[in-house]
Amino acid sequence: MKNTLKTVSLVVAAAAVSAALFAVGCKQRGTGGQAKPIELTYSIFFPDPHIQCQTAKAWAAEIEKRTGGKVKITIHPGGTLTAADKCYDGVVNGISDIGMSCFAYTRGRFPLLEGLDLPVGYPDGATATRVATELAMKYKPAEIGDVHLLYIHAHGPGILASKKPVRTLEDMKGLKVRATGLSTKIVEALGGNPVAMPQPDTYEALQKGVVEATLCPIETLKGWKQGEAINYVTDSSNIGYTTAMFVIMNQKSWDKLPADVQQVFTETSREWVAKQGAAWDQADEEGQAFVKELNREIIELAPEQQALWKERVQPILDDYIAAAKAKGLPGEEFLKDIQALIAQSAGPASGQ
């Protein structure tokens, strides 16, 4: 009888151990014996409806598809996980695994990559996006050495939208222009008076005359309805600036990924350089169509004016080179590479 009880006890104990091991296995693996997916968070400062957020969501979905469900990326749009100016640090510190925001939101932190935003005459968002990613990958600056860079995208050329016509530099004198960051230097160089304010406040400021113009990519005129509050658009794309936006990953999160998954991230990101750039150009086309529907006049600068405007912003480029040199950075070479790639560009990029 005792042996029987002992045997039963051993069987029960073995069953308990087996059940425990099974439970652990179930915790580590999903239903049907599938490995539990790698769950990642992605902080994006754009609101969910914005085309750039939607394009980023498509990137995340493609990652999940190509990894066969090994990866699941949860999107947090509109700065709900980390604010736009805190996004980079949020990735570094692991608040989010992946992040998208603007280098310009923390001016001075990225002294070499600030060169990407200079008024060098970007023709379109596809070119700006391709140039930004290519040069960041080429130079691999130490300033972003604390994260893994996936890619960069950048909007189309900044233009001037105004309540009164601006055809010459004379028309710029004293003009109150909404501008922030680097664009304030551009307005000052052209003879205007920059007025800093958040994008959401610009529409009302234009309506009330707090500002008389805004410096922005043309897509903003539709996206923020500012085309309703202006009468003219001056095509100043010959000195078109951009705003470079990073897509980065926490280094530890990246290092934990299996090699095959890392390859999927790399290949998909490479493809999304063209897709994200195309999204910017689509938004610009819609912005231009919007202002045309409103019968706003689009002013083309005369060749001599284009030369004058370019001459006026040259000191901004010179200052960048000097500041980079003072920090031991190859700013001059970086800027020359930007200009060379723009010169080589015959239009929107078809890929990378």
Short mmCIF file of C-alpha atoms in Angstrom, two decimals:
data_model
loop_
_atom_site.label_atom_id
_atom_site.label_comp_id
_atom_site.label_asym_id
_atom_site.label_seq_id
_atom_site.Cartn_x
_atom_site.Cartn_y
_atom_site.Cartn_z
CA MET A 1 0.00 0.00 0.00
CA LYS A 2 2.81 2.36 0.91
CA ASN A 3 4.60 1.67 -2.38
CA THR A 4 1.39 2.35 -4.25
CA LEU A 5 0.94 5.68 -2.47
CA LYS A 6 4.57 6.55 -3.10
CA THR A 7 4.18 5.76 -6.79
CA VAL A 8 1.04 7.89 -7.01
CA SER A 9 2.84 10.76 -5.25
CA LEU A 10 5.72 10.59 -7.68
CA VAL A 11 3.32 10.58 -10.64
CA VAL A 12 1.46 13.58 -9.23
CA ALA A 13 4.73 15.44 -8.61
CA ALA A 14 5.95 14.69 -12.11
CA ALA A 15 2.67 15.89 -13.53
CA ALA A 16 2.94 19.12 -11.52
CA VAL A 17 6.47 19.76 -12.80
CA SER A 18 5.34 19.01 -16.34
CA ALA A 19 2.41 21.40 -15.96
CA ALA A 20 4.69 24.12 -14.62
CA LEU A 21 7.11 23.68 -17.49
CA PHE A 22 4.20 23.75 -19.92
CA ALA A 23 2.93 26.97 -18.36
CA VAL A 24 6.34 28.58 -18.72
CA GLY A 25 6.48 27.44 -22.31
CA CYS A 26 3.04 28.88 -22.98
CA LYS A 27 4.11 32.17 -21.46
CA GLN A 28 7.15 32.33 -23.70
CA ARG A 29 5.27 31.18 -26.78
CA GLY A 30 1.98 32.23 -28.26
CA THR A 31 -0.99 30.07 -29.15
CA GLY A 32 -0.48 27.20 -31.51
CA GLY A 33 3.17 26.89 -30.49
CA GLN A 34 4.06 30.16 -32.18
CA ALA A 35 6.87 32.22 -30.66
CA LYS A 36 5.64 35.24 -28.76
CA PRO A 37 6.13 38.35 -30.97
CA ILE A 38 8.76 40.96 -30.23
CA GLU A 39 6.67 43.91 -29.05
CA LEU A 40 7.99 47.39 -29.83
CA THR A 41 6.62 50.90 -29.27
CA TYR A 42 6.88 53.69 -31.85
CA SER A 43 6.47 57.35 -30.81
CA ILE A 44 5.46 59.70 -33.65
CA PHE A 45 4.89 63.44 -33.24
CA PHE A 46 2.55 63.72 -36.25
CA PRO A 47 -1.18 63.33 -35.53
CA ASP A 48 -2.70 60.06 -36.70
CA PRO A 49 -4.49 61.44 -39.83
CA HIS A 50 -1.31 63.10 -41.17
CA ILE A 51 0.06 61.42 -44.30
CA GLN A 52 3.46 61.03 -42.66
CA CYS A 53 1.97 59.16 -39.71
CA GLN A 54 -0.03 56.98 -42.08
CA THR A 55 3.11 56.24 -44.12
CA ALA A 56 4.96 55.33 -40.92
CA LYS A 57 2.11 53.01 -39.93
CA ALA A 58 2.41 51.31 -43.31
CA TRP A 59 6.15 50.83 -42.60
CA ALA A 60 5.35 49.19 -39.26
CA ALA A 61 2.74 46.94 -40.88
CA GLU A 62 5.26 45.92 -43.54
CA ILE A 63 7.80 45.02 -40.85
CA GLU A 64 5.22 42.81 -39.16
CA LYS A 65 4.29 41.19 -42.49
CA ARG A 66 7.85 40.49 -43.62
CA THR A 67 8.84 39.02 -40.27
CA GLY A 68 5.86 36.68 -40.38
CA GLY A 69 4.44 38.18 -37.22
CA LYS A 70 7.68 37.94 -35.26
CA VAL A 71 7.46 41.68 -34.62
CA LYS A 72 4.51 43.75 -33.44
CA ILE A 73 4.89 47.55 -33.43
CA THR A 74 2.44 49.70 -31.46
CA ILE A 75 2.16 53.25 -32.82
CA HIS A 76 1.72 56.20 -30.45
CA PRO A 77 0.89 59.22 -32.70
CA GLY A 78 0.50 62.87 -31.88
CA GLY A 79 3.27 62.95 -29.27
CA THR A 80 1.12 60.94 -26.84
CA LEU A 81 4.04 58.81 -25.64
CA THR A 82 6.80 61.43 -25.87
CA ALA A 83 6.44 65.08 -26.92
CA ALA A 84 8.08 66.10 -30.19
CA ASP A 85 11.06 67.76 -28.51
CA LYS A 86 11.47 64.83 -26.08
CA CYS A 87 11.20 62.06 -28.65
CA TYR A 88 14.92 61.57 -29.27
CA ASP A 89 15.74 61.32 -25.56
CA GLY A 90 12.71 59.08 -25.16
CA VAL A 91 14.27 56.59 -27.57
CA VAL A 92 17.71 56.87 -25.95
CA ASN A 93 16.21 56.22 -22.51
CA GLY A 94 13.90 53.43 -23.67
CA ILE A 95 10.59 55.22 -23.15
CA SER A 96 9.88 54.16 -26.72
CA ASP A 97 11.75 51.62 -28.83
CA ILE A 98 11.37 53.65 -32.03
CA GLY A 99 10.81 57.38 -32.51
CA MET A 100 10.11 59.94 -35.23
CA SER A 101 10.58 63.68 -34.77
CA CYS A 102 12.67 66.63 -36.02
CA PHE A 103 16.35 67.22 -35.36
CA ALA A 104 15.48 70.94 -35.31
CA TYR A 105 13.44 70.61 -32.13
CA THR A 106 16.66 70.35 -30.16
CA ARG A 107 18.85 72.90 -31.93
CA GLY A 108 22.53 72.63 -31.13
CA ARG A 109 22.38 68.95 -30.24
CA PHE A 110 23.00 67.81 -33.83
CA PRO A 111 25.58 70.32 -35.11
CA LEU A 112 26.54 68.42 -38.27
CA LEU A 113 23.07 67.23 -39.25
CA GLU A 114 21.70 70.76 -38.83
CA GLY A 115 23.27 71.30 -42.24
CA LEU A 116 20.45 69.26 -43.75
CA ASP A 117 17.97 72.06 -42.96
CA LEU A 118 19.94 74.85 -44.66
CA PRO A 119 18.37 76.95 -47.46
CA VAL A 120 20.20 75.18 -50.27
CA GLY A 121 17.36 74.93 -52.77
CA TYR A 122 15.79 71.53 -52.24
CA PRO A 123 13.54 70.90 -55.27
CA ASP A 124 11.15 68.47 -53.56
CA GLY A 125 10.60 66.24 -50.57
CA ALA A 126 11.82 63.10 -52.32
CA THR A 127 15.21 64.68 -52.98
CA ALA A 128 15.45 66.15 -49.49
CA THR A 129 14.59 62.77 -47.96
CA ARG A 130 17.08 60.85 -50.09
CA VAL A 131 19.89 63.36 -49.52
CA ALA A 132 19.30 63.46 -45.76
CA THR A 133 19.35 59.69 -45.35
CA GLU A 134 22.29 59.12 -47.69
CA LEU A 135 24.52 61.66 -45.98
CA ALA A 136 23.61 60.64 -42.44
CA MET A 137 24.49 57.06 -43.33
CA LYS A 138 27.72 58.19 -45.02
CA TYR A 139 29.01 60.42 -42.22
CA LYS A 140 27.58 58.46 -39.27
CA PRO A 141 28.10 61.46 -36.94
CA ALA A 142 28.82 60.80 -33.28
CA GLU A 143 25.89 63.07 -32.37
CA ILE A 144 23.49 60.22 -33.20
CA GLY A 145 25.79 57.46 -31.97
CA ASP A 146 23.53 56.71 -29.01
CA VAL A 147 20.74 55.31 -31.23
CA HIS A 148 20.35 53.12 -34.29
CA LEU A 149 19.36 55.24 -37.30
CA LEU A 150 16.77 53.60 -39.56
CA TYR A 151 16.27 56.48 -42.00
CA ILE A 152 15.51 60.19 -42.32
CA HIS A 153 12.78 61.97 -44.23
CA ALA A 154 12.32 65.67 -44.98
CA HIS A 155 9.62 67.95 -46.38
CA GLY A 156 9.66 69.81 -49.69
CA PRO A 157 11.08 73.31 -50.10
CA GLY A 158 9.94 76.04 -47.75
CA ILE A 159 8.14 78.87 -49.59
CA LEU A 160 6.70 82.25 -48.61
CA ALA A 161 2.93 82.61 -48.27
CA SER A 162 1.75 86.18 -47.68
CA LYS A 163 -1.21 88.52 -47.49
CA LYS A 164 0.40 91.01 -49.87
CA PRO A 165 2.51 90.27 -52.96
CA VAL A 166 6.23 89.66 -52.50
CA ARG A 167 8.02 89.85 -55.84
CA THR A 168 11.33 91.40 -54.78
CA LEU A 169 13.59 91.78 -51.77
CA GLU A 170 12.18 95.31 -51.39
CA ASP A 171 8.80 93.74 -50.66
CA MET A 172 10.39 91.73 -47.84
CA LYS A 173 11.57 94.78 -45.88
CA GLY A 174 9.92 94.83 -42.47
CA LEU A 175 7.47 92.07 -43.39
CA LYS A 176 6.23 90.24 -40.30
CA VAL A 177 6.76 86.57 -41.07
CA ARG A 178 5.86 83.58 -38.94
CA ALA A 179 9.07 81.57 -38.62
CA THR A 180 10.76 79.27 -36.14
CA GLY A 181 14.21 77.79 -35.71
CA LEU A 182 16.44 78.10 -38.74
CA SER A 183 13.73 79.82 -40.78
CA THR A 184 13.99 82.87 -38.49
CA LYS A 185 17.52 83.38 -39.82
CA ILE A 186 16.24 83.14 -43.38
CA VAL A 187 13.57 85.78 -42.76
CA GLU A 188 16.13 88.09 -41.16
CA ALA A 189 18.57 87.56 -44.03
CA LEU A 190 15.85 88.56 -46.49
CA GLY A 191 15.04 91.74 -44.56
CA GLY A 192 11.85 90.60 -42.82
CA ASN A 193 10.89 90.48 -39.15
CA PRO A 194 10.48 86.90 -37.90
CA VAL A 195 7.70 86.19 -35.43
CA ALA A 196 7.95 82.85 -33.61
CA MET A 197 4.76 80.92 -32.87
CA PRO A 198 3.47 77.34 -32.98
CA GLN A 199 1.96 76.15 -36.25
CA PRO A 200 -1.59 75.90 -34.83
CA ASP A 201 -1.57 79.64 -33.99
CA THR A 202 -0.53 80.79 -37.46
CA TYR A 203 -3.97 80.79 -39.13
CA GLU A 204 -5.46 83.19 -36.60
CA ALA A 205 -2.29 85.31 -36.56
CA LEU A 206 -2.54 85.76 -40.33
CA GLN A 207 -6.23 86.60 -40.11
CA LYS A 208 -5.69 89.22 -37.40
CA GLY A 209 -2.56 90.72 -38.97
CA VAL A 210 -0.25 89.64 -36.14
CA VAL A 211 1.88 88.32 -38.99
CA GLU A 212 1.67 89.17 -42.69
CA ALA A 213 3.27 86.02 -44.03
CA THR A 214 4.53 82.57 -43.14
CA LEU A 215 7.57 80.60 -44.27
CA CYS A 216 6.57 76.96 -44.74
CA PRO A 217 6.32 74.02 -47.13
CA ILE A 218 3.29 74.53 -49.36
CA GLU A 219 1.57 71.44 -47.94
CA THR A 220 1.03 73.43 -44.75
CA LEU A 221 -1.36 75.78 -46.57
CA LYS A 222 -3.83 72.93 -46.94
CA GLY A 223 -2.96 70.82 -43.91
CA TRP A 224 -3.45 73.76 -41.56
CA LYS A 225 -5.90 75.63 -43.85
CA GLN A 226 -3.56 78.63 -43.89
CA GLY A 227 -4.18 79.07 -47.60
CA GLU A 228 -7.52 80.62 -46.60
CA ALA A 229 -5.72 83.39 -44.70
CA ILE A 230 -3.18 84.42 -47.37
CA ASN A 231 -3.48 85.86 -50.87
CA TYR A 232 -0.11 85.13 -52.47
CA VAL A 233 2.52 82.41 -52.60
CA THR A 234 6.05 83.36 -53.60
CA ASP A 235 7.95 80.41 -55.03
CA SER A 236 11.26 80.82 -53.21
CA SER A 237 12.25 77.19 -53.72
CA ASN A 238 15.60 78.25 -55.20
CA ILE A 239 16.60 78.83 -51.56
CA GLY A 240 14.25 76.15 -50.30
CA TYR A 241 15.07 74.86 -46.84
CA THR A 242 13.74 71.64 -45.34
CA THR A 243 13.25 70.08 -41.92
CA ALA A 244 14.97 66.72 -41.48
CA MET A 245 13.04 64.16 -39.41
CA PHE A 246 14.67 61.11 -37.88
CA VAL A 247 13.36 57.58 -37.57
CA ILE A 248 15.53 55.99 -34.89
CA MET A 249 15.59 52.94 -32.65
CA ASN A 250 16.83 52.39 -29.12
CA GLN A 251 20.25 50.74 -29.44
CA LYS A 252 19.53 47.98 -26.90
CA SER A 253 16.21 47.20 -28.57
CA TRP A 254 18.02 46.96 -31.90
CA ASP A 255 20.78 44.75 -30.52
CA LYS A 256 18.21 42.30 -29.12
CA LEU A 257 16.65 41.70 -32.53
CA PRO A 258 17.63 38.47 -34.33
CA ALA A 259 19.84 39.05 -37.38
CA ASP A 260 17.07 38.11 -39.83
CA VAL A 261 14.71 40.62 -38.21
CA GLN A 262 17.36 43.33 -38.30
CA GLN A 263 17.72 42.67 -42.02
CA VAL A 264 13.99 43.16 -42.51
CA PHE A 265 14.14 46.49 -40.66
CA THR A 266 17.09 47.63 -42.79
CA GLU A 267 15.59 46.60 -46.13
CA THR A 268 12.14 48.00 -45.36
CA SER A 269 13.57 51.30 -44.10
CA ARG A 270 15.64 51.62 -47.27
CA GLU A 271 12.47 51.26 -49.34
CA TRP A 272 10.57 53.71 -47.16
CA VAL A 273 13.03 56.50 -47.95
CA ALA A 274 11.36 56.78 -51.35
CA LYS A 275 7.86 56.20 -49.96
CA GLN A 276 8.17 58.82 -47.24
CA GLY A 277 9.65 61.32 -49.70
CA ALA A 278 6.81 60.62 -52.14
CA ALA A 279 4.31 61.23 -49.35
CA TRP A 280 5.79 64.70 -48.80
CA ASP A 281 5.55 65.47 -52.51
CA GLN A 282 1.96 64.26 -52.62
CA ALA A 283 1.14 66.58 -49.73
CA ASP A 284 2.86 69.48 -51.52
CA GLU A 285 0.86 68.80 -54.70
CA GLU A 286 -2.35 68.82 -52.69
CA GLY A 287 -1.29 72.06 -51.00
CA GLN A 288 -0.59 73.71 -54.34
CA ALA A 289 -3.92 72.53 -55.75
CA PHE A 290 -5.66 73.91 -52.66
CA VAL A 291 -4.27 77.43 -53.06
CA LYS A 292 -5.09 77.36 -56.78
CA GLU A 293 -8.68 76.43 -55.97
CA LEU A 294 -8.76 79.49 -53.72
CA ASN A 295 -7.47 81.59 -56.65
CA ARG A 296 -4.35 82.64 -54.78
CA GLU A 297 -1.63 84.05 -57.00
CA ILE A 298 1.60 82.04 -57.21
CA ILE A 299 4.51 84.38 -57.87
CA GLU A 300 7.61 83.17 -59.69
CA LEU A 301 10.72 85.12 -58.74
CA ALA A 302 12.52 86.71 -61.69
CA PRO A 303 16.00 85.24 -62.36
CA GLU A 304 17.75 88.33 -61.00
CA GLN A 305 15.67 88.13 -57.82
CA GLN A 306 16.48 84.45 -57.41
CA ALA A 307 20.17 85.34 -57.54
CA LEU A 308 19.68 88.12 -54.97
CA TRP A 309 17.74 85.91 -52.57
CA LYS A 310 20.40 83.21 -52.85
CA GLU A 311 23.11 85.79 -52.15
CA ARG A 312 21.27 87.01 -49.05
CA VAL A 313 21.10 83.57 -47.43
CA GLN A 314 24.72 82.64 -48.19
CA PRO A 315 25.92 83.97 -44.79
CA ILE A 316 23.69 81.37 -43.11
CA LEU A 317 25.60 78.65 -44.94
CA ASP A 318 28.92 80.29 -44.08
CA ASP A 319 27.97 80.49 -40.40
CA TYR A 320 27.13 76.78 -40.40
CA ILE A 321 30.53 75.91 -41.85
CA ALA A 322 32.33 78.09 -39.30
CA ALA A 323 30.37 76.68 -36.36
CA ALA A 324 30.99 73.11 -37.49
CA LYS A 325 34.69 73.77 -37.97
CA ALA A 326 34.95 75.21 -34.48
CA LYS A 327 33.63 71.89 -33.18
CA GLY A 328 35.98 69.86 -35.32
CA LEU A 329 33.20 68.71 -37.65
CA PRO A 330 33.40 68.41 -41.47
CA GLY A 331 30.65 70.97 -42.11
CA GLU A 332 32.15 72.27 -45.34
CA GLU A 333 32.43 68.78 -46.87
CA PHE A 334 28.94 67.90 -45.62
CA LEU A 335 27.43 71.00 -47.23
CA LYS A 336 29.27 70.39 -50.50
CA ASP A 337 27.87 66.85 -50.57
CA ILE A 338 24.35 68.18 -50.06
CA GLN A 339 24.73 70.66 -52.90
CA ALA A 340 26.29 68.06 -55.20
CA LEU A 341 23.47 65.57 -54.60
CA ILE A 342 20.84 68.25 -55.23
CA ALA A 343 22.60 69.24 -58.46
CA GLN A 344 22.61 65.60 -59.57
CA SER A 345 18.93 65.21 -58.83
CA ALA A 346 16.76 65.35 -61.93
CA GLY A 347 13.50 65.06 -60.01
CA PRO A 348 11.73 62.93 -57.40
CA ALA A 349 13.63 59.86 -56.29
CA SER A 350 12.42 56.46 -57.39
CA GLY A 351 14.25 54.66 -54.62
CA GLN A 352 17.50 54.22 -52.82
#
